[in-house]
Amino acid sequence: MNARFFFRAVSIWALSLMLVTLSYAQNPAPQRQYSEVMYHKLKPGHTLQEALAIEDEWKKIHQVQVDNGHLTGWYVITKAITSNPNQTAYDYITIKNFSDFGVFGNGYPQSHLEKVFGSSAKDKWEGLGKRTEAVKESVKMEIWEGVDAAWNEKQLPPDKSSIWVIDWMRVKDGKYAEYVALEQDMKKLHQERIKMNIITGWNLSALKYPAGSENGYDYATVNYYGSTKELGDGRYAEAFQKAMPGQDAKKLTDRIYQTRDLVRQEICVLRNFAVKQPSLAAK
C-alpha cells in the first residue's frame, strides 16, 4: 500500500477513535450498532464492473473480520434510481457495520490479513491497495448510528433483501424528538408490511459523524424489498389499517411532513456482502 493510501486510511480511523473516546468517557452507553458508509467514485477510464471485482477481493478480508466479530456485516450497493440531480457525485456505496468503535484504531488487524493472504500478506495487501486506488477513490465517509429497526423473524440472508429504498431526511428545527417518536410509532406499520411479505425489513439511523448543516440531512430510513415486484405492492392502506386501527393515515403523514423534509431518495441494488455464516448445527 502506498504512503498516501495508508495515511488517509489511518487518519480517518484515528480521528473517529478520538471523537468516540471523548464521547464514551463522558457518557458510557450500552453496545449499539454503527455503520461506516463510504461513497466511491470511479476514476476516468474505469468501469463499475472493475470496481465490483476489486470489492470482491476486499470481501475476503471483510468475511474474516465478520467471522472474528471485528465487524457485524459488510455490504456493497449501487444506485438504480436517484432523485439527486448530481448523479455523478458517487458511483457506489460500501457499508461496514460494527458495534465497537475500537475497529477504527485497528481497521485491518495483521492476523486477519495473514488469514487471507498467508505469509505474503504485506505484499498482497499493498498490491490490493494499489489496484483499488487505480480504479476508484473514496469521496466521502459518514458514520451512522442505528436508532430502530424491524426485520423478518426468519432472519433472511441479505440476498433475499436485494432492493434498498433509502430516504435521507433533514429534521426541522426543534422537531427532533417528535420526528423520532413518529418514526418509531410507524414501526408497527413496517412490522405489518413484513408480515404481509411486502418488505423484508426497515431501519432508522441517525448521522453521527460528521455533523453539520451543510450535510443537508441528519436521519435516514431504509426499506428492504426482496425484489422489484414488491416495490409496486399496492396494499399500503390495508397494512396501515391492520397496524394502526382507528388512525387517519393522511393526518399521520401530514404530521411527519411537519417534522422533516425528504432531501433525497435512492433505489439501490445489493451487489455483494459478508455476514456471519450460520453454523452447520443451525442449518
PDB file of N, CA and C in Angstrom, residues 134-193:
ATOM      1  N   ALA A 134      -6.207   2.643  -8.248  1.00  0.00           N
ATOM      2  CA  ALA A 134      -6.179   2.853  -9.693  1.00  0.00           C
ATOM      3  C   ALA A 134      -7.582   2.911 -10.293  1.00  0.00           C
ATOM      4  N   VAL A 135      -8.554   2.243  -9.655  1.00  0.00           N
ATOM      5  CA  VAL A 135      -9.895   2.115 -10.220  1.00  0.00           C
ATOM      6  C   VAL A 135     -10.854   3.163  -9.683  1.00  0.00           C
ATOM      7  N   LYS A 136     -10.783   3.486  -8.383  1.00  0.00           N
ATOM      8  CA  LYS A 136     -11.780   4.388  -7.788  1.00  0.00           C
ATOM      9  C   LYS A 136     -11.154   5.159  -6.634  1.00  0.00           C
ATOM     10  N   GLU A 137     -11.888   6.190  -6.184  1.00  0.00           N
ATOM     11  CA  GLU A 137     -11.487   6.929  -4.998  1.00  0.00           C
ATOM     12  C   GLU A 137     -12.685   7.049  -4.076  1.00  0.00           C
ATOM     13  N   SER A 138     -12.414   7.082  -2.775  1.00  0.00           N
ATOM     14  CA  SER A 138     -13.459   7.263  -1.778  1.00  0.00           C
ATOM     15  C   SER A 138     -13.642   8.759  -1.555  1.00  0.00           C
ATOM     16  N   VAL A 139     -14.822   9.286  -1.911  1.00  0.00           N
ATOM     17  CA  VAL A 139     -15.032  10.729  -1.915  1.00  0.00           C
ATOM     18  C   VAL A 139     -15.687  11.245  -0.637  1.00  0.00           C
ATOM     19  N   LYS A 140     -16.280  10.349   0.158  1.00  0.00           N
ATOM     20  CA  LYS A 140     -16.927  10.803   1.390  1.00  0.00           C
ATOM     21  C   LYS A 140     -17.119   9.624   2.330  1.00  0.00           C
ATOM     22  N   MET A 141     -16.985   9.883   3.639  1.00  0.00           N
ATOM     23  CA  MET A 141     -17.253   8.858   4.637  1.00  0.00           C
ATOM     24  C   MET A 141     -18.185   9.429   5.693  1.00  0.00           C
ATOM     25  N   GLU A 142     -19.151   8.621   6.131  1.00  0.00           N
ATOM     26  CA  GLU A 142     -20.076   9.012   7.198  1.00  0.00           C
ATOM     27  C   GLU A 142     -20.194   7.871   8.202  1.00  0.00           C
ATOM     28  N   ILE A 143     -20.439   8.222   9.460  1.00  0.00           N
ATOM     29  CA  ILE A 143     -20.728   7.243  10.493  1.00  0.00           C
ATOM     30  C   ILE A 143     -22.174   7.435  10.927  1.00  0.00           C
ATOM     31  N   TRP A 144     -22.969   6.365  10.844  1.00  0.00           N
ATOM     32  CA  TRP A 144     -24.372   6.393  11.225  1.00  0.00           C
ATOM     33  C   TRP A 144     -24.601   5.506  12.443  1.00  0.00           C
ATOM     34  N   GLU A 145     -25.552   5.896  13.271  1.00  0.00           N
ATOM     35  CA  GLU A 145     -25.904   5.110  14.452  1.00  0.00           C
ATOM     36  C   GLU A 145     -27.333   4.592  14.301  1.00  0.00           C
ATOM     37  N   GLY A 146     -27.518   3.292  14.523  1.00  0.00           N
ATOM     38  CA  GLY A 146     -28.840   2.710  14.428  1.00  0.00           C
ATOM     39  C   GLY A 146     -29.753   3.213  15.546  1.00  0.00           C
ATOM     40  N   VAL A 147     -30.980   3.594  15.187  1.00  0.00           N
ATOM     41  CA  VAL A 147     -31.961   4.087  16.169  1.00  0.00           C
ATOM     42  C   VAL A 147     -33.044   3.046  16.415  1.00  0.00           C
ATOM     43  N   ASP A 148     -33.585   2.466  15.357  1.00  0.00           N
ATOM     44  CA  ASP A 148     -34.638   1.455  15.494  1.00  0.00           C
ATOM     45  C   ASP A 148     -34.690   0.639  14.217  1.00  0.00           C
ATOM     46  N   ALA A 149     -35.305  -0.545  14.304  1.00  0.00           N
ATOM     47  CA  ALA A 149     -35.372  -1.418  13.135  1.00  0.00           C
ATOM     48  C   ALA A 149     -36.464  -2.459  13.322  1.00  0.00           C
ATOM     49  N   ALA A 150     -36.893  -3.049  12.223  1.00  0.00           N
ATOM     50  CA  ALA A 150     -37.828  -4.170  12.222  1.00  0.00           C
ATOM     51  C   ALA A 150     -37.388  -5.126  11.122  1.00  0.00           C
ATOM     52  N   TRP A 151     -37.359  -6.424  11.440  1.00  0.00           N
ATOM     53  CA  TRP A 151     -36.852  -7.408  10.487  1.00  0.00           C
ATOM     54  C   TRP A 151     -37.753  -8.632  10.441  1.00  0.00           C
ATOM     55  N   ASN A 152     -37.693  -9.330   9.337  1.00  0.00           N
ATOM     56  CA  ASN A 152     -38.390 -10.594   9.193  1.00  0.00           C
ATOM     57  C   ASN A 152     -37.845 -11.583  10.224  1.00  0.00           C
ATOM     58  N   GLU A 153     -38.738 -12.240  10.950  1.00  0.00           N
ATOM     59  CA  GLU A 153     -38.325 -13.151  12.021  1.00  0.00           C
ATOM     60  C   GLU A 153     -37.573 -14.365  11.491  1.00  0.00           C
ATOM     61  N   LYS A 154     -37.687 -14.641  10.200  1.00  0.00           N
ATOM     62  CA  LYS A 154     -36.993 -15.793   9.617  1.00  0.00           C
ATOM     63  C   LYS A 154     -35.509 -15.535   9.416  1.00  0.00           C
ATOM     64  N   GLN A 155     -35.060 -14.316   9.714  1.00  0.00           N
ATOM     65  CA  GLN A 155     -33.650 -13.949   9.570  1.00  0.00           C
ATOM     66  C   GLN A 155     -33.146 -14.291   8.166  1.00  0.00           C
ATOM     67  N   LEU A 156     -33.790 -13.689   7.177  1.00  0.00           N
ATOM     68  CA  LEU A 156     -33.442 -13.947   5.788  1.00  0.00           C
ATOM     69  C   LEU A 156     -32.023 -13.485   5.484  1.00  0.00           C
ATOM     70  N   PRO A 157     -31.291 -14.185   4.623  1.00  0.00           N
ATOM     71  CA  PRO A 157     -29.961 -13.734   4.210  1.00  0.00           C
ATOM     72  C   PRO A 157     -30.074 -12.455   3.397  1.00  0.00           C
ATOM     73  N   PRO A 158     -29.006 -11.655   3.339  1.00  0.00           N
ATOM     74  CA  PRO A 158     -29.065 -10.363   2.634  1.00  0.00           C
ATOM     75  C   PRO A 158     -29.526 -10.445   1.189  1.00  0.00           C
ATOM     76  N   ASP A 159     -29.185 -11.526   0.494  1.00  0.00           N
ATOM     77  CA  ASP A 159     -29.580 -11.596  -0.915  1.00  0.00           C
ATOM     78  C   ASP A 159     -31.087 -11.771  -1.091  1.00  0.00           C
ATOM     79  N   LYS A 160     -31.823 -11.995  -0.002  1.00  0.00           N
ATOM     80  CA  LYS A 160     -33.283 -12.017  -0.049  1.00  0.00           C
ATOM     81  C   LYS A 160     -33.870 -10.632   0.199  1.00  0.00           C
ATOM     82  N   SER A 161     -32.997  -9.658   0.396  1.00  0.00           N
ATOM     83  CA  SER A 161     -33.396  -8.250   0.554  1.00  0.00           C
ATOM     84  C   SER A 161     -32.539  -7.410  -0.375  1.00  0.00           C
ATOM     85  N   SER A 162     -32.626  -7.689  -1.662  1.00  0.00           N
ATOM     86  CA  SER A 162     -31.661  -7.140  -2.618  1.00  0.00           C
ATOM     87  C   SER A 162     -31.970  -5.716  -3.068  1.00  0.00           C
ATOM     88  N   ILE A 163     -33.191  -5.218  -2.815  1.00  0.00           N
ATOM     89  CA  ILE A 163     -33.567  -3.865  -3.211  1.00  0.00           C
ATOM     90  C   ILE A 163     -33.693  -2.992  -1.973  1.00  0.00           C
ATOM     91  N   TRP A 164     -32.929  -1.902  -1.922  1.00  0.00           N
ATOM     92  CA  TRP A 164     -32.954  -0.980  -0.788  1.00  0.00           C
ATOM     93  C   TRP A 164     -33.511   0.362  -1.254  1.00  0.00           C
ATOM     94  N   VAL A 165     -34.559   0.839  -0.591  1.00  0.00           N
ATOM     95  CA  VAL A 165     -35.081   2.177  -0.856  1.00  0.00           C
ATOM     96  C   VAL A 165     -34.657   3.061   0.315  1.00  0.00           C
ATOM     97  N   ILE A 166     -33.751   3.991   0.034  1.00  0.00           N
ATOM     98  CA  ILE A 166     -33.144   4.819   1.079  1.00  0.00           C
ATOM     99  C   ILE A 166     -33.690   6.237   0.998  1.00  0.00           C
ATOM    100  N   ASP A 167     -34.194   6.749   2.113  1.00  0.00           N
ATOM    101  CA  ASP A 167     -34.677   8.129   2.222  1.00  0.00           C
ATOM    102  C   ASP A 167     -33.771   8.891   3.182  1.00  0.00           C
ATOM    103  N   TRP A 168     -33.172   9.984   2.694  1.00  0.00           N
ATOM    104  CA  TRP A 168     -32.360  10.854   3.543  1.00  0.00           C
ATOM    105  C   TRP A 168     -33.228  12.028   4.004  1.00  0.00           C
ATOM    106  N   MET A 169     -33.300  12.260   5.319  1.00  0.00           N
ATOM    107  CA  MET A 169     -34.189  13.266   5.876  1.00  0.00           C
ATOM    108  C   MET A 169     -33.442  14.378   6.612  1.00  0.00           C
ATOM    109  N   ARG A 170     -33.941  15.591   6.468  1.00  0.00           N
ATOM    110  CA  ARG A 170     -33.476  16.717   7.289  1.00  0.00           C
ATOM    111  C   ARG A 170     -34.621  17.088   8.231  1.00  0.00           C
ATOM    112  N   VAL A 171     -34.347  17.001   9.528  1.00  0.00           N
ATOM    113  CA  VAL A 171     -35.374  17.298  10.525  1.00  0.00           C
ATOM    114  C   VAL A 171     -35.436  18.803  10.760  1.00  0.00           C
ATOM    115  N   LYS A 172     -36.650  19.322  10.886  1.00  0.00           N
ATOM    116  CA  LYS A 172     -36.850  20.754  11.102  1.00  0.00           C
ATOM    117  C   LYS A 172     -36.449  21.138  12.524  1.00  0.00           C
ATOM    118  N   ASP A 173     -36.023  22.382  12.701  1.00  0.00           N
ATOM    119  CA  ASP A 173     -35.544  22.866  13.999  1.00  0.00           C
ATOM    120  C   ASP A 173     -36.561  22.598  15.100  1.00  0.00           C
ATOM    121  N   GLY A 174     -36.064  22.024  16.190  1.00  0.00           N
ATOM    122  CA  GLY A 174     -36.904  21.780  17.351  1.00  0.00           C
ATOM    123  C   GLY A 174     -37.838  20.594  17.222  1.00  0.00           C
ATOM    124  N   LYS A 175     -37.721  19.824  16.139  1.00  0.00           N
ATOM    125  CA  LYS A 175     -38.659  18.733  15.887  1.00  0.00           C
ATOM    126  C   LYS A 175     -38.021  17.345  16.003  1.00  0.00           C
ATOM    127  N   TYR A 176     -36.793  17.276  16.502  1.00  0.00           N
ATOM    128  CA  TYR A 176     -36.073  16.003  16.514  1.00  0.00           C
ATOM    129  C   TYR A 176     -36.795  14.927  17.316  1.00  0.00           C
ATOM    130  N   ALA A 177     -37.169  15.239  18.559  1.00  0.00           N
ATOM    131  CA  ALA A 177     -37.822  14.241  19.407  1.00  0.00           C
ATOM    132  C   ALA A 177     -39.156  13.807  18.815  1.00  0.00           C
ATOM    133  N   GLU A 178     -39.911  14.768  18.283  1.00  0.00           N
ATOM    134  CA  GLU A 178     -41.209  14.440  17.691  1.00  0.00           C
ATOM    135  C   GLU A 178     -41.037  13.571  16.453  1.00  0.00           C
ATOM    136  N   TYR A 179     -40.038  13.894  15.629  1.00  0.00           N
ATOM    137  CA  TYR A 179     -39.807  13.111  14.415  1.00  0.00           C
ATOM    138  C   TYR A 179     -39.465  11.662  14.753  1.00  0.00           C
ATOM    139  N   VAL A 180     -38.517  11.465  15.671  1.00  0.00           N
ATOM    140  CA  VAL A 180     -38.109  10.097  16.022  1.00  0.00           C
ATOM    141  C   VAL A 180     -39.281   9.335  16.619  1.00  0.00           C
ATOM    142  N   ALA A 181     -40.072   9.991  17.469  1.00  0.00           N
ATOM    143  CA  ALA A 181     -41.231   9.336  18.075  1.00  0.00           C
ATOM    144  C   ALA A 181     -42.231   8.892  17.005  1.00  0.00           C
ATOM    145  N   LEU A 182     -42.450   9.734  16.006  1.00  0.00           N
ATOM    146  CA  LEU A 182     -43.362   9.378  14.919  1.00  0.00           C
ATOM    147  C   LEU A 182     -42.827   8.203  14.100  1.00  0.00           C
ATOM    148  N   GLU A 183     -41.530   8.216  13.813  1.00  0.00           N
ATOM    149  CA  GLU A 183     -40.932   7.107  13.066  1.00  0.00           C
ATOM    150  C   GLU A 183     -41.065   5.799  13.858  1.00  0.00           C
ATOM    151  N   GLN A 184     -40.838   5.871  15.159  1.00  0.00           N
ATOM    152  CA  GLN A 184     -40.929   4.662  15.974  1.00  0.00           C
ATOM    153  C   GLN A 184     -42.371   4.193  16.101  1.00  0.00           C
ATOM    154  N   ASP A 185     -43.316   5.129  16.075  1.00  0.00           N
ATOM    155  CA  ASP A 185     -44.730   4.744  16.085  1.00  0.00           C
ATOM    156  C   ASP A 185     -45.090   4.046  14.775  1.00  0.00           C
ATOM    157  N   MET A 186     -44.506   4.511  13.675  1.00  0.00           N
ATOM    158  CA  MET A 186     -44.752   3.905  12.373  1.00  0.00           C
ATOM    159  C   MET A 186     -44.121   2.505  12.254  1.00  0.00           C
ATOM    160  N   LYS A 187     -43.280   2.142  13.203  1.00  0.00           N
ATOM    161  CA  LYS A 187     -42.650   0.821  13.182  1.00  0.00           C
ATOM    162  C   LYS A 187     -43.714  -0.271  13.129  1.00  0.00           C
ATOM    163  N   LYS A 188     -44.855  -0.043  13.782  1.00  0.00           N
ATOM    164  CA  LYS A 188     -45.941  -1.039  13.760  1.00  0.00           C
ATOM    165  C   LYS A 188     -46.405  -1.301  12.324  1.00  0.00           C
ATOM    166  N   LEU A 189     -46.422  -0.236  11.523  1.00  0.00           N
ATOM    167  CA  LEU A 189     -46.810  -0.377  10.122  1.00  0.00           C
ATOM    168  C   LEU A 189     -45.783  -1.205   9.360  1.00  0.00           C
ATOM    169  N   HIS A 190     -44.507  -0.939   9.610  1.00  0.00           N
ATOM    170  CA  HIS A 190     -43.447  -1.681   8.917  1.00  0.00           C
ATOM    171  C   HIS A 190     -43.484  -3.152   9.312  1.00  0.00           C
ATOM    172  N   GLN A 191     -43.768  -3.427  10.589  1.00  0.00           N
ATOM    173  CA  GLN A 191     -43.855  -4.821  11.031  1.00  0.00           C
ATOM    174  C   GLN A 191     -45.010  -5.540  10.336  1.00  0.00           C
ATOM    175  N   GLU A 192     -46.105  -4.816  10.141  1.00  0.00           N
ATOM    176  CA  GLU A 192     -47.246  -5.412   9.434  1.00  0.00           C
ATOM    177  C   GLU A 192     -46.900  -5.654   7.967  1.00  0.00           C
ATOM    178  N   ARG A 193     -46.204  -4.735   7.348  1.00  0.00           N
ATOM    179  CA  ARG A 193     -45.793  -4.905   5.952  1.00  0.00           C
ATOM    180  C   ARG A 193     -44.845  -6.097   5.806  1.00  0.00           C
TER     181      ARG A 193
END
